[in-house]
PDB file of C-alpha atoms in Angstrom:
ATOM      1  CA  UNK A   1      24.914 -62.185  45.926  1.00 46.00           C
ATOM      2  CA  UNK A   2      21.968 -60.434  47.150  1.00 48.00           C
ATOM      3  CA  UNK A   3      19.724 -61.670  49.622  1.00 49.00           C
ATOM      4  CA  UNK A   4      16.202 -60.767  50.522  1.00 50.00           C
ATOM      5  CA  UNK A   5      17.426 -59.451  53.872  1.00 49.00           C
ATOM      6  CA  UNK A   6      20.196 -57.097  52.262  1.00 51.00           C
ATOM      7  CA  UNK A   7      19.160 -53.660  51.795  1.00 46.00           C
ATOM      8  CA  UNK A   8      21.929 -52.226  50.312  1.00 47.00           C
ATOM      9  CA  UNK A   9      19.682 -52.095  46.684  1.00 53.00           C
ATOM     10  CA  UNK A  10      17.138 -49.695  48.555  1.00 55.00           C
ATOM     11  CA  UNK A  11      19.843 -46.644  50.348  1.00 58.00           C
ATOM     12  CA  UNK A  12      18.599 -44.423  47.931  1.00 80.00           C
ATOM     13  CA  UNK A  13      15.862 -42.245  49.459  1.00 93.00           C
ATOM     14  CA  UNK A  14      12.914 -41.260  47.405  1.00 97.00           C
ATOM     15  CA  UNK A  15      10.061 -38.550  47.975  1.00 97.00           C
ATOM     16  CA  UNK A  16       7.864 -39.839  44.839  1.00 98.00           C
ATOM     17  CA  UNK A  17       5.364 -41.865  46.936  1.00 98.00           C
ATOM     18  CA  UNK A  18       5.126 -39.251  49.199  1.00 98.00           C
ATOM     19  CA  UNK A  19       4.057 -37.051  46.918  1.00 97.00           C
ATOM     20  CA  UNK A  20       1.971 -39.656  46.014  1.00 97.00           C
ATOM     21  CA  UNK A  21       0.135 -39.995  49.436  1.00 97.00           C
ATOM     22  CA  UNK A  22      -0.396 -36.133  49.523  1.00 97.00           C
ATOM     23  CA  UNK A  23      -3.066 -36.485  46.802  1.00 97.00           C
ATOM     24  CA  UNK A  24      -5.617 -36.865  50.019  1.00 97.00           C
ATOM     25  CA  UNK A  25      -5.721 -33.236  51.194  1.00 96.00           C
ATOM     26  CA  UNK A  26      -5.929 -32.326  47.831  1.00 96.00           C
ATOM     27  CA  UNK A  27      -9.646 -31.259  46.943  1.00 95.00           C
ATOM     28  CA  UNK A  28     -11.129 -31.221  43.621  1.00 95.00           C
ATOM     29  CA  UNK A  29     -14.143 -28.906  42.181  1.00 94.00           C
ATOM     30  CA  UNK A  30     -12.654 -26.088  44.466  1.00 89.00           C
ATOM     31  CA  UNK A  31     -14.653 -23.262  42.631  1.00 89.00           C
ATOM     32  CA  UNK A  32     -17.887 -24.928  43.508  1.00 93.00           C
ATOM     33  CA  UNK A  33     -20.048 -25.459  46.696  1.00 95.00           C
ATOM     34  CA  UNK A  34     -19.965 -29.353  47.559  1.00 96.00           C
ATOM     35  CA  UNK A  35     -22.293 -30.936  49.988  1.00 96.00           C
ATOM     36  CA  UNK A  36     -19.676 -33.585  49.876  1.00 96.00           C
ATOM     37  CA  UNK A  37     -15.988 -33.072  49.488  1.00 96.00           C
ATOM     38  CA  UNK A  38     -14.317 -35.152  47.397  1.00 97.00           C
ATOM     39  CA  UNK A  39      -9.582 -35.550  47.639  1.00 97.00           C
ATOM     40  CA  UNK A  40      -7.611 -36.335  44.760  1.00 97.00           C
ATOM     41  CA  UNK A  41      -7.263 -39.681  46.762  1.00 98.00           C
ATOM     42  CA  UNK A  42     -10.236 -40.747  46.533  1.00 98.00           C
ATOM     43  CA  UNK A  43     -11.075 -39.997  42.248  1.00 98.00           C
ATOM     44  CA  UNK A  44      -8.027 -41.406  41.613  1.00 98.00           C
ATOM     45  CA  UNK A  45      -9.640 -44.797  43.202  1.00 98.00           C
ATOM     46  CA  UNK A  46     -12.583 -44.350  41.904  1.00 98.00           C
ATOM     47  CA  UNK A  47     -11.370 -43.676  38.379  1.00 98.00           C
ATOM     48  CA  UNK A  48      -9.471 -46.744  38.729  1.00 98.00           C
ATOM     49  CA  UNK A  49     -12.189 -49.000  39.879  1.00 98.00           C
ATOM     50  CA  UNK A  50     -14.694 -47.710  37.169  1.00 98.00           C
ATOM     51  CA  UNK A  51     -11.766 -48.218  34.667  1.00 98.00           C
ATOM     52  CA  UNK A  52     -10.936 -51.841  35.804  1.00 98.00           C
ATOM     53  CA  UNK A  53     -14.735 -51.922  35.195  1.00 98.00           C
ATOM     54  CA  UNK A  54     -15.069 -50.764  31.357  1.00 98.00           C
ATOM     55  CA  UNK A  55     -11.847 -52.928  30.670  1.00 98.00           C
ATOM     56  CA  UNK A  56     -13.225 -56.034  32.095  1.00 98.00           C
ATOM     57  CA  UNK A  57     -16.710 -55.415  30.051  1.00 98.00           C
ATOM     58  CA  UNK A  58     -14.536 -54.539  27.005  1.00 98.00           C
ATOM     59  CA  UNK A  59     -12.655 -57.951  27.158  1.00 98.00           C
ATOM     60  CA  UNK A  60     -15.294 -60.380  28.112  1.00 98.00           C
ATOM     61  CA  UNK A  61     -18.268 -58.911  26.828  1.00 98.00           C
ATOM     62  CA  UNK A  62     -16.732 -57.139  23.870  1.00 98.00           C
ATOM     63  CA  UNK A  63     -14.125 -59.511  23.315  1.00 97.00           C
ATOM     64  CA  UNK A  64     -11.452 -56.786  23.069  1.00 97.00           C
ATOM     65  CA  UNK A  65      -7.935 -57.388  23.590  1.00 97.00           C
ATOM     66  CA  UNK A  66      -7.335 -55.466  26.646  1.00 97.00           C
ATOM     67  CA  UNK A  67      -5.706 -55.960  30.093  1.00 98.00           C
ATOM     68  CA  UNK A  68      -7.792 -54.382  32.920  1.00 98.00           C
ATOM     69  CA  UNK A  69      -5.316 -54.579  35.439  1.00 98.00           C
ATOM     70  CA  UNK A  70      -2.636 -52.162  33.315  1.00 97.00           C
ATOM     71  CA  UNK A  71      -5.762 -49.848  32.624  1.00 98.00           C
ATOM     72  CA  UNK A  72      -6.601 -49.792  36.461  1.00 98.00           C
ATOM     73  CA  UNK A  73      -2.699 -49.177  37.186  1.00 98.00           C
ATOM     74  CA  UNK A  74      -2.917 -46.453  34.590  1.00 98.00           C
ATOM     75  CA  UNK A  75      -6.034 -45.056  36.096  1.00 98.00           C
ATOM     76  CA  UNK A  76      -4.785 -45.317  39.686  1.00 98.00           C
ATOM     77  CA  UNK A  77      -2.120 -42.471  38.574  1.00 98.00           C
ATOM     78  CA  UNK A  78      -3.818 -40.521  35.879  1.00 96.00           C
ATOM     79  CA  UNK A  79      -3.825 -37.303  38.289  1.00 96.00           C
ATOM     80  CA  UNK A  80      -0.362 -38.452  39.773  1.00 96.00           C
ATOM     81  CA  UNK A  81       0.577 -35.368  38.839  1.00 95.00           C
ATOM     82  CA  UNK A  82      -1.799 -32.903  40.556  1.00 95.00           C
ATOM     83  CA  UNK A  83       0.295 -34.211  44.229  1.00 95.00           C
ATOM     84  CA  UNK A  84       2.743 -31.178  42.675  1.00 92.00           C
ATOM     85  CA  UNK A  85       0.379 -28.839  40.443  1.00 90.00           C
ATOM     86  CA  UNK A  86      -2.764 -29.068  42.480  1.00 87.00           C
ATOM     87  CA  UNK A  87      -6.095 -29.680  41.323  1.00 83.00           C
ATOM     88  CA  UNK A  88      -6.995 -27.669  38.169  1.00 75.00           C
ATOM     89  CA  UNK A  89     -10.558 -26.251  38.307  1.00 68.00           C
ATOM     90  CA  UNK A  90     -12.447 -27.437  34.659  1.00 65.00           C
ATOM     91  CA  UNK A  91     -13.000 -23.752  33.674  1.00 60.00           C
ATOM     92  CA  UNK A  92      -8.974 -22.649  33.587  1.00 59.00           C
ATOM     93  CA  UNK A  93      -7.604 -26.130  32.623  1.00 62.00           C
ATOM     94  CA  UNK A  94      -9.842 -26.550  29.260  1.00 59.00           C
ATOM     95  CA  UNK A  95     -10.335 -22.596  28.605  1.00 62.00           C
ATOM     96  CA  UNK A  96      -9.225 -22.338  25.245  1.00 68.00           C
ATOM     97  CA  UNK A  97      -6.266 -19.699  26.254  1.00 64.00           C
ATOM     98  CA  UNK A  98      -4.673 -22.666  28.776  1.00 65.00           C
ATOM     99  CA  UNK A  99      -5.611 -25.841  27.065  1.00 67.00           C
ATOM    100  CA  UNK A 100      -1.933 -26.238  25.765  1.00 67.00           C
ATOM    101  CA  UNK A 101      -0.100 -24.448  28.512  1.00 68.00           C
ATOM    102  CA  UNK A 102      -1.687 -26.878  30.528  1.00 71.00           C
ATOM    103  CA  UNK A 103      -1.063 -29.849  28.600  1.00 71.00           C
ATOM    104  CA  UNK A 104       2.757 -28.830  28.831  1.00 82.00           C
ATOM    105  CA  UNK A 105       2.475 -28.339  32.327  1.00 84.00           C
ATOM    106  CA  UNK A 106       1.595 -31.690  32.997  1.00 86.00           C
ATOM    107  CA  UNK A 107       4.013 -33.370  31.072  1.00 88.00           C
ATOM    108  CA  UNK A 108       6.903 -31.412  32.580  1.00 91.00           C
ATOM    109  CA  UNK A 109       5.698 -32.576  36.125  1.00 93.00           C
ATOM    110  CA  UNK A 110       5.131 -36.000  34.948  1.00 94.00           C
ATOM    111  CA  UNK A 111       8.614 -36.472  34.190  1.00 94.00           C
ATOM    112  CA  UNK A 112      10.008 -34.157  37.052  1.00 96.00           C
ATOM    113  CA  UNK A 113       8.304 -37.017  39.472  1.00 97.00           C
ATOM    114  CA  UNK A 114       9.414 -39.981  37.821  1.00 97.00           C
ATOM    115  CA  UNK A 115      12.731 -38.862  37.940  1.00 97.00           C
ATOM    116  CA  UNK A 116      12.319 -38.497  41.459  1.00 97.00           C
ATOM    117  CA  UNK A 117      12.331 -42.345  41.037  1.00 97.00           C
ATOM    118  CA  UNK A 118      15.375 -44.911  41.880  1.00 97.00           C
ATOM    119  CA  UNK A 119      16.625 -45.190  38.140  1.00 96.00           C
ATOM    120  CA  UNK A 120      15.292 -49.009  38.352  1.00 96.00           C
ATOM    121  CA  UNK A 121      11.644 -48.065  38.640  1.00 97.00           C
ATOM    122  CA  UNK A 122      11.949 -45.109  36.216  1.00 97.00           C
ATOM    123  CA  UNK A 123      10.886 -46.820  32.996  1.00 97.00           C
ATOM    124  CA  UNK A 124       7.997 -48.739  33.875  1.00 96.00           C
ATOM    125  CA  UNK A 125       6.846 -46.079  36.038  1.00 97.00           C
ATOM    126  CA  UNK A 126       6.561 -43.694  33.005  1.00 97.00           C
ATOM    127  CA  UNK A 127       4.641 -45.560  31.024  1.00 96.00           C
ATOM    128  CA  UNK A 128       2.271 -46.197  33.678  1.00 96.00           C
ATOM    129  CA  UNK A 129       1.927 -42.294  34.348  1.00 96.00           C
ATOM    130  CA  UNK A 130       2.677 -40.528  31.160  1.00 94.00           C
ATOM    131  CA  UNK A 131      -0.328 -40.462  29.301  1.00 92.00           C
ATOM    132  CA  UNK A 132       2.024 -40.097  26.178  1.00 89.00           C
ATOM    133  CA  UNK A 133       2.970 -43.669  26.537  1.00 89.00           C
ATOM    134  CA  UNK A 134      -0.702 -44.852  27.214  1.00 96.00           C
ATOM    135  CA  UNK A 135      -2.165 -47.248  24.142  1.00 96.00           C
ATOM    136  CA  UNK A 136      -4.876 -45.713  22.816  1.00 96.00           C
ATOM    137  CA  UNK A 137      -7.989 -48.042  23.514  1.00 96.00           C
ATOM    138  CA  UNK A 138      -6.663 -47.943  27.275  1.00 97.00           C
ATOM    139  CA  UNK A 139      -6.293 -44.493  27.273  1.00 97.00           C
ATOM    140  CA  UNK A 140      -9.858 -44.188  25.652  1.00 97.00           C
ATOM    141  CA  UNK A 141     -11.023 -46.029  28.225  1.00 98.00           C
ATOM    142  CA  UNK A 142      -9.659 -44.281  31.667  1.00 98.00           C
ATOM    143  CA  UNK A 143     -10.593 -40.994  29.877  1.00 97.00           C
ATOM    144  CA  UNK A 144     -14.430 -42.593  29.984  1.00 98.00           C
ATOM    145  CA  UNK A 145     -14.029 -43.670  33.615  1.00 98.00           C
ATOM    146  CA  UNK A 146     -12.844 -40.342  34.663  1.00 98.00           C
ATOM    147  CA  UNK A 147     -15.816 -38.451  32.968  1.00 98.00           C
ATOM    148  CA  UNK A 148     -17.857 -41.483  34.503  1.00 98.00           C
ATOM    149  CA  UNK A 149     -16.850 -40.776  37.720  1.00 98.00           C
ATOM    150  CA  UNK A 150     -17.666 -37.058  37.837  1.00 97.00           C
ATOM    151  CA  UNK A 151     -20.896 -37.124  36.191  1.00 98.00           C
ATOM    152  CA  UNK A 152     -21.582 -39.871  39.526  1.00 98.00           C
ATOM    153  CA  UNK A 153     -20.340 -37.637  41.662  1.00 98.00           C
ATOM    154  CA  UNK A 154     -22.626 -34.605  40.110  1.00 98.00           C
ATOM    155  CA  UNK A 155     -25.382 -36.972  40.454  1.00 97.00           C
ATOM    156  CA  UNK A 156     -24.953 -37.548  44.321  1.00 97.00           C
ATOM    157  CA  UNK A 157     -24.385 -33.688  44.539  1.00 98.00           C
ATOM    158  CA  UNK A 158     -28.071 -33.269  43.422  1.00 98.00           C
ATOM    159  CA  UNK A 159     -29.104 -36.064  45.459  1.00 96.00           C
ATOM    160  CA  UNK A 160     -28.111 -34.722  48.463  1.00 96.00           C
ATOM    161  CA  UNK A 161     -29.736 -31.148  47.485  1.00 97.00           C
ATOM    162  CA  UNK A 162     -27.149 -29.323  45.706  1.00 98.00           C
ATOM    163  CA  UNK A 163     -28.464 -27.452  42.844  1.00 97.00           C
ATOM    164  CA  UNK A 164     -24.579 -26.394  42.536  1.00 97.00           C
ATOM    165  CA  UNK A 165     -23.843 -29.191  39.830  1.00 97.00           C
ATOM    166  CA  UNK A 166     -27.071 -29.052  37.907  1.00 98.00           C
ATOM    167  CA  UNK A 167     -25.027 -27.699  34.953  1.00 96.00           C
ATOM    168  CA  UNK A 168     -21.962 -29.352  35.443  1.00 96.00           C
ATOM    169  CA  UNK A 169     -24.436 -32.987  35.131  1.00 98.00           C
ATOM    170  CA  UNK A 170     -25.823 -32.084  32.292  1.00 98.00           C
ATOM    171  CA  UNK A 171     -22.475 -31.099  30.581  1.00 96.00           C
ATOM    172  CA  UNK A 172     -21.020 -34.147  31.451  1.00 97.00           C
ATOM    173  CA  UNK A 173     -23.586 -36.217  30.663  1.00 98.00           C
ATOM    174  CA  UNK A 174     -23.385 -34.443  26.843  1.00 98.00           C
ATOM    175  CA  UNK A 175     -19.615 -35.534  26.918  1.00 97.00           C
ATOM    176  CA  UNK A 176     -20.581 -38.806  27.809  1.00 98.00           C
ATOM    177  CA  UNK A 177     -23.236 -39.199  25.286  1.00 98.00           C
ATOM    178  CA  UNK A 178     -21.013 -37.813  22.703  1.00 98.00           C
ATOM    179  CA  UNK A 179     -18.545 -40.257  23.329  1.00 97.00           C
ATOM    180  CA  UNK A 180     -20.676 -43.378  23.724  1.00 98.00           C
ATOM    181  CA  UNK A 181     -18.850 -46.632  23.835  1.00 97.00           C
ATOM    182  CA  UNK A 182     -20.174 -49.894  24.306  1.00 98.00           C
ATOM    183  CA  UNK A 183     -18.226 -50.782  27.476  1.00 98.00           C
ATOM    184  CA  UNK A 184     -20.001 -47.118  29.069  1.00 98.00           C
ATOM    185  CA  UNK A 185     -23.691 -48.180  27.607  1.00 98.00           C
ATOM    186  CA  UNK A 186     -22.860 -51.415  28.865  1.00 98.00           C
ATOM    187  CA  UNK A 187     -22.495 -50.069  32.471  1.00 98.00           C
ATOM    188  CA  UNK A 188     -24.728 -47.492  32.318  1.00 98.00           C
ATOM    189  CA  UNK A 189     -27.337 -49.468  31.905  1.00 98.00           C
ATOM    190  CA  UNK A 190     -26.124 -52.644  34.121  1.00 98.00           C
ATOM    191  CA  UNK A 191     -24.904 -50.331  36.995  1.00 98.00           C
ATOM    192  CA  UNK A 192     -25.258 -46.790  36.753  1.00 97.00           C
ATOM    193  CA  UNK A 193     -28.887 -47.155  38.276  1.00 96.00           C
ATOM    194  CA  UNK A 194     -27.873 -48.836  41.678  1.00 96.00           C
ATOM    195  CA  UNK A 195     -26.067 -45.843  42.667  1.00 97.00           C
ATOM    196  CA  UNK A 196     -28.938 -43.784  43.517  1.00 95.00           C
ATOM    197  CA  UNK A 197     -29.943 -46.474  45.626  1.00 95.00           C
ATOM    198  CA  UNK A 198     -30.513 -46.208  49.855  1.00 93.00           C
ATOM    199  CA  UNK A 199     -28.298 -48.288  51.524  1.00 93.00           C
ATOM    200  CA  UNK A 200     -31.450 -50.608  52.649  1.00 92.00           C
ATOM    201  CA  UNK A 201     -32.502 -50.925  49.051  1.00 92.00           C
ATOM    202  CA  UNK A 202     -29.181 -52.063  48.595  1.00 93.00           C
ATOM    203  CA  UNK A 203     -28.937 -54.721  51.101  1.00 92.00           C
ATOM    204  CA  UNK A 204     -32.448 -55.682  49.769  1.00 88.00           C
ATOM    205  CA  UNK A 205     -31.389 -56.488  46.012  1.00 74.00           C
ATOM    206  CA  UNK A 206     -33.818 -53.652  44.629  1.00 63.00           C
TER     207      UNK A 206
END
């Protein structure tokens, strides 16, 4: 009978979540100036935060069936697999010529990881990181958090003086607008406008 003290269940040695931890020297919008880096890391947070976010407006404003927490899981690891492939700049991943090759790519290295998994954790794991497997109001939604969360960070880029992501804003602004939800219009209007806020405007309730 096992015991909590017996760790003869966990001999097997895995690399995955320290592939997993490497996501934080991993930089994104590498072919463009930023006043402000920004890690793998730290999107993948974000993304998950904001996607927690939409989910919980979606179910208790919207009265969706949806469960934020296995969104936010699913967000936490929806570039899980750049730890191996590196960060994809925007112009090669969705030029027309890559699209699928890319697509494949990332597929292939989503399962190469999980198998890096102890066979125990292999099947849950999956369906938390292959976007395959994702439902498709969940998926809908951390798709919407991600472009969320660069169009915020093109925002602070300007704010702090970089005329680098003028056109990248507006782009992703478009795709926002395109794909308007009411969980995004929802916090867009309710949120969104705190974020260009000072610190001390903060702290103020401005």
């Amino acid at each position: 009978m096992t015991t909590p003290t017996d760790t003869s269940r966990s001999a097997e040695h895995s690399p995955f979540y320290a592939h997993i931890a490497r996501l934080r020297y991993i930089k994104r919008w590498g072919l463009m100036r930023n006043a402000e880096e920004e890690d793998v890391a730290q999107h993948s947070w974000e993304v998950a935060v904001l996607a927690h976010a939409l989910a919980v407006i979606s179910r208790d404003v919207f009265q969706q069936p949806v469960d934020p927490n296995a969104v936010a899981a699913r967000a936490l690891f929806h570039d899980a697999t750049e730890a191996i492939t590196g960060d994809l700049p925007t112009p090669v991943k969705y030029s027309p010529a890559m699209r699928h090759a890319t697509a494949n790519l990332e597929g292939e290295v989503c399962r190469e990881m999980v198998s890096l998994l102890p066979a125990a954790l292999q099947p849950s794991m999956s369906a938390v990181m292959d976007h395959a497997h994702w439902p498709a109001h969940e998926a809908a939604l951390v798709k919407t958090a991600d472009r969320l969360a660069a169009w915020l960070k093109c925002q602070a880029e300007l704010r702090f003086g970089n005329p680098e992501f003028a056109q990248a804003e507006q782009q992703i602004r478009r795709k926002l607008d395109e794909h308007m939800t009411p969980e995004l219009r929802y916090f867009l209007d309710t949120f969104a406008p705190a974020f260009a806020l000072t610190l001390d405007s903060l702290m103020q309730g401005e």
